[in-house]
Amino acid sequence: MGSGLFSDKCLKENLKPVGKLNNGLKVYVGNYKKETGLDTTPQLFLLAQEVKEKHPEAVGKKFGALTVNYKKATK
């Protein structure tokens, strides 16, 4: 998790909010789009675009997509 997990909204589908963290960030359930080549099993996510507003230091970029360092985002 140090370098960040892909959390860019454009890579995901079937997103539904399921809760909020103590710091106010929304938690979503959804899956990566099939064409990404990533695991399409439903997972819990934070969205990088939302994290960037509150914790910009937790957001990076890899292969043109936004990533989130969850440790930094959940402080």
mmCIF file of C-alpha atoms in Angstrom:
data_model
loop_
_atom_site.group_PDB
_atom_site.id
_atom_site.type_symbol
_atom_site.label_atom_id
_atom_site.label_comp_id
_atom_site.label_asym_id
_atom_site.label_seq_id
_atom_site.Cartn_x
_atom_site.Cartn_y
_atom_site.Cartn_z
ATOM 1 C CA MET A 1 0.000 0.000 0.000
ATOM 2 C CA GLY A 2 2.960 2.320 0.234
ATOM 3 C CA SER A 3 2.910 3.378 -3.408
ATOM 4 C CA GLY A 4 -0.869 3.380 -3.560
ATOM 5 C CA LEU A 5 -3.715 1.320 -4.934
ATOM 6 C CA PHE A 6 -5.584 2.191 -8.105
ATOM 7 C CA SER A 7 -8.566 4.201 -6.901
ATOM 8 C CA ASP A 8 -9.366 6.331 -9.937
ATOM 9 C CA LYS A 9 -13.108 6.545 -10.538
ATOM 10 C CA CYS A 10 -12.606 6.007 -14.277
ATOM 11 C CA LEU A 11 -11.285 2.461 -13.620
ATOM 12 C CA LYS A 12 -14.333 1.354 -11.613
ATOM 13 C CA GLU A 13 -17.991 0.524 -12.124
ATOM 14 C CA ASN A 14 -21.054 -0.471 -10.117
ATOM 15 C CA LEU A 15 -20.080 1.955 -7.357
ATOM 16 C CA LYS A 16 -22.440 2.308 -4.414
ATOM 17 C CA PRO A 17 -21.720 4.286 -1.240
ATOM 18 C CA VAL A 18 -21.791 2.035 1.826
ATOM 19 C CA GLY A 19 -20.520 4.289 4.597
ATOM 20 C CA LYS A 20 -18.122 6.978 5.724
ATOM 21 C CA LEU A 21 -14.825 7.011 7.557
ATOM 22 C CA ASN A 22 -14.324 9.103 10.698
ATOM 23 C CA ASN A 23 -12.524 11.691 8.544
ATOM 24 C CA GLY A 24 -15.629 12.086 6.355
ATOM 25 C CA LEU A 25 -14.449 10.201 3.270
ATOM 26 C CA LYS A 26 -17.104 8.038 1.629
ATOM 27 C CA VAL A 27 -16.509 4.304 1.309
ATOM 28 C CA TYR A 28 -17.834 2.571 -1.793
ATOM 29 C CA VAL A 29 -18.379 -0.994 -2.909
ATOM 30 C CA GLY A 30 -17.798 -1.716 -6.562
ATOM 31 C CA ASN A 31 -15.449 -3.399 -8.968
ATOM 32 C CA TYR A 32 -12.744 -2.589 -11.471
ATOM 33 C CA LYS A 33 -13.897 -2.518 -15.093
ATOM 34 C CA LYS A 34 -13.062 -5.728 -16.956
ATOM 35 C CA GLU A 35 -10.949 -3.898 -19.541
ATOM 36 C CA THR A 36 -8.512 -2.747 -16.823
ATOM 37 C CA GLY A 37 -7.190 -6.282 -16.394
ATOM 38 C CA LEU A 38 -7.534 -5.857 -12.614
ATOM 39 C CA ASP A 39 -9.519 -8.144 -10.301
ATOM 40 C CA THR A 40 -13.246 -7.560 -10.995
ATOM 41 C CA THR A 41 -14.387 -9.056 -7.682
ATOM 42 C CA PRO A 42 -16.468 -6.473 -5.742
ATOM 43 C CA GLN A 43 -14.322 -4.603 -3.223
ATOM 44 C CA LEU A 44 -14.460 -1.665 -0.850
ATOM 45 C CA PHE A 45 -12.868 1.508 -2.213
ATOM 46 C CA LEU A 46 -12.139 5.127 -1.567
ATOM 47 C CA LEU A 47 -12.250 7.282 -4.696
ATOM 48 C CA ALA A 48 -9.032 9.112 -5.484
ATOM 49 C CA GLN A 49 -10.903 12.151 -6.743
ATOM 50 C CA GLU A 50 -12.595 12.555 -3.331
ATOM 51 C CA VAL A 51 -9.459 11.730 -1.328
ATOM 52 C CA LYS A 52 -7.540 14.386 -3.284
ATOM 53 C CA GLU A 53 -9.866 17.092 -1.897
ATOM 54 C CA LYS A 54 -9.156 16.260 1.773
ATOM 55 C CA HIS A 55 -5.770 14.497 1.684
ATOM 56 C CA PRO A 56 -3.900 15.445 -1.518
ATOM 57 C CA GLU A 57 -0.706 13.983 -0.047
ATOM 58 C CA ALA A 58 -2.344 10.534 -0.192
ATOM 59 C CA VAL A 59 -2.970 10.651 -3.953
ATOM 60 C CA GLY A 60 -0.477 9.709 -6.633
ATOM 61 C CA LYS A 61 -0.490 8.719 -10.271
ATOM 62 C CA LYS A 62 0.586 5.470 -11.899
ATOM 63 C CA PHE A 63 0.229 4.582 -15.584
ATOM 64 C CA GLY A 64 -1.959 7.672 -16.028
ATOM 65 C CA ALA A 65 -4.497 6.690 -13.336
ATOM 66 C CA LEU A 66 -4.886 8.069 -9.817
ATOM 67 C CA THR A 67 -3.811 5.956 -6.869
ATOM 68 C CA VAL A 68 -4.493 6.273 -3.143
ATOM 69 C CA ASN A 69 -2.154 5.482 -0.297
ATOM 70 C CA TYR A 70 -4.837 4.234 2.090
ATOM 71 C CA LYS A 71 -2.621 4.616 5.172
ATOM 72 C CA LYS A 72 -2.224 8.338 4.514
ATOM 73 C CA ALA A 73 -5.857 8.784 3.419
ATOM 74 C CA THR A 74 -7.277 7.293 6.604
ATOM 75 C CA LYS A 75 -5.205 9.273 9.135
#
